[in-house]
């Protein structure tokens, strides 16, 4: 890589290493003497464990240990915590069920961990697992969110009446109800945000080592930031100081939110390593991941939108049933509440909004953050409601949006949900999208498709994202003896291209050859604090920390250069990697200066090195937004739907590397199309078995399911951070589901179909068409 400026489409610096197979992932690391752990999981969705006998398993060749809940309890281990307190509408706290590391007498979903078998080899551990004798008293299970709160349904937890975990509210209820009372028109719609399985390319894994001399663990595991894992393991599970844990995160092959959380396997490997005095490693199989990784979405939401006689939006009212699964994962209650509801106003001028969120337990895998984390669900509801209102009022859906969109002159604008948008030109972005897809020419394309026997539809979704995450971030720069520069960051790349973006920033400000800059991440000993990666926060949070650190490096450098050059600090300027005396040709390169300072320190002189660490406060988050437009064609004979055109016009503020931004949008759109048309997490209603438990049954999008995804970036700089950037990592997954479903319903409208739920599989589309025909 050569020197470059910001905003250039620079190829990712990490790609050559990864593409040549030189990545180093958790499962690539096997210290001498490593034992292998296998988790024995429940085959039942809800059952009492009436007997468990591990004696035979312990005698199997190669088996070193078998642990159950009784062993963990005897050694005083705690339970897996939920880090999110929540207050119900009546002021009471949410229900807080225990989440044992291994099942404590009852299993509550298929895949619930029951025993941990540790052996010399994976096959020996599997043999040991098969030898564990367990008797279950099978109980009734509930897996259907839509009916879980109804009277007579099986109860997941005895203390959670009606399977309700929490009943939470936000917004201005009184004002919302008053606006609904005077509305000229009200549209009501119930939408389903289907549960999705994350299926990151790299499955979860954990390798624990314990040093008996220091009483300290080293846990190598694929996280989105090890600091949360470190704190929770110390506080909640082992009840020791956080200094007793070092979390190392090597390369990570995808996270999408799912690798943020504390899992049972983190605790089990650490426990076994301490008990046995040897490293213990566990890695998930793909089928196991379906049953043990947190899943995403899983909402059923009733939305109502009130309009006045001029078709201006007055108010929005929502009631959202959010599936928590059988237990509360680390951040689960926050996703449909604090995270999801803050974007309900989207880019529209609602006067008031009221949202009621009901968290529901089911006998299923726990649900937590998945790319977008609550914001895709809210945007989906709003954009579906607007299209439904347009149909009822016989208005053009585009014109209805234009009539209600917040104008740039209103910035900074405080939404009905109390969020202050610092910048945005939503109308310009929408017009750009309409022009790019040739919205005016769509009728001709529809007529051509009709001649081929196809139904063609066009759909729009304008999304607004609200990024989030930790309120501070840290960066550190160290000038190494080999002439390189090490940049230590508190975020964690899981494939997004962080290394490239951070190198670009640092090289640009310090004038250093990018090839000399190395990004260091993922070690809580080397990096004492960090906010990790999540909520599309990385660039604007870590970027601010890098800028603060670079500024301090430069100030230190000016002082050191002044002494070296025998000049006043006020006469030293820094430009393109050089400290020089203003108006002269006398100067010193920053790397040469750093080397001189190290030599002076080695010689015993008291000098301050250029090495610097700074923590930046993140006082404001960002509001990326954009317009997605999809065109689909449907074969009415089979129900097969193809997305034939897809365009995105995005405002992510200033794009530091447009190539990386477009790649992030492509990935998010692919996931959104998968949710809209393909991904169906089906549970058997009687047994609670996951019917779509492998890639034989669960359809993630393949290349031939996706169109070319055309992305234009319309830069409206953010005013709340010095880079002017807005988070881009989750945007593609936020706008795509409503754009695709709105396009599909537009295609089906001429056959009388007014509603369909995700995933709109060929079977569901075919049934909708035939039911409409029968009704006619």
mmCIF file of N, CA and C in Angstrom, residues 478-486 518 594-595 598 611:
data_model
loop_
_atom_site.group_PDB
_atom_site.id
_atom_site.type_symbol
_atom_site.label_atom_id
_atom_site.label_comp_id
_atom_site.label_asym_id
_atom_site.label_seq_id
_atom_site.Cartn_x
_atom_site.Cartn_y
_atom_site.Cartn_z
ATOM 1 N N UNK A 478 2.155 3.085 19.755
ATOM 2 C CA UNK A 478 3.510 2.798 20.234
ATOM 3 C C UNK A 478 4.444 2.727 19.032
ATOM 4 N N UNK A 479 5.583 3.407 19.165
ATOM 5 C CA UNK A 479 6.601 3.392 18.117
ATOM 6 C C UNK A 479 7.567 2.256 18.435
ATOM 7 N N UNK A 480 7.566 1.224 17.589
ATOM 8 C CA UNK A 480 8.301 -0.005 17.876
ATOM 9 C C UNK A 480 9.768 0.117 17.468
ATOM 10 N N UNK A 481 10.584 -0.748 18.040
ATOM 11 C CA UNK A 481 12.018 -0.728 17.763
ATOM 12 C C UNK A 481 12.342 -1.077 16.320
ATOM 13 N N UNK A 482 11.474 -1.823 15.659
ATOM 14 C CA UNK A 482 11.749 -2.211 14.268
ATOM 15 C C UNK A 482 11.369 -1.123 13.269
ATOM 16 N N UNK A 483 10.983 0.042 13.758
ATOM 17 C CA UNK A 483 10.620 1.144 12.874
ATOM 18 C C UNK A 483 9.152 1.190 12.512
ATOM 19 N N UNK A 484 8.386 0.202 12.975
ATOM 20 C CA UNK A 484 6.955 0.198 12.727
ATOM 21 C C UNK A 484 6.189 0.946 13.814
ATOM 22 N N UNK A 485 4.921 1.133 13.559
ATOM 23 C CA UNK A 485 4.042 1.819 14.503
ATOM 24 C C UNK A 485 2.889 0.881 14.835
ATOM 25 N N UNK A 486 2.707 0.600 16.120
ATOM 26 C CA UNK A 486 1.634 -0.278 16.571
ATOM 27 C C UNK A 486 0.485 0.559 17.106
ATOM 28 N N UNK A 518 0.664 -1.120 12.129
ATOM 29 C CA UNK A 518 0.053 -2.409 12.451
ATOM 30 C C UNK A 518 -1.052 -2.204 13.478
ATOM 31 N N UNK A 594 11.235 9.377 16.900
ATOM 32 C CA UNK A 594 10.860 8.323 17.845
ATOM 33 C C UNK A 594 12.046 7.420 18.152
ATOM 34 N N UNK A 595 12.828 7.074 17.108
ATOM 35 C CA UNK A 595 14.011 6.242 17.305
ATOM 36 C C UNK A 595 15.043 6.957 18.187
ATOM 37 N N UNK A 598 13.989 6.802 21.801
ATOM 38 C CA UNK A 598 14.219 5.470 22.388
ATOM 39 C C UNK A 598 15.694 5.280 22.731
ATOM 40 N N UNK A 611 5.153 7.513 22.484
ATOM 41 C CA UNK A 611 4.080 6.553 22.750
ATOM 42 C C UNK A 611 2.979 7.219 23.573
#
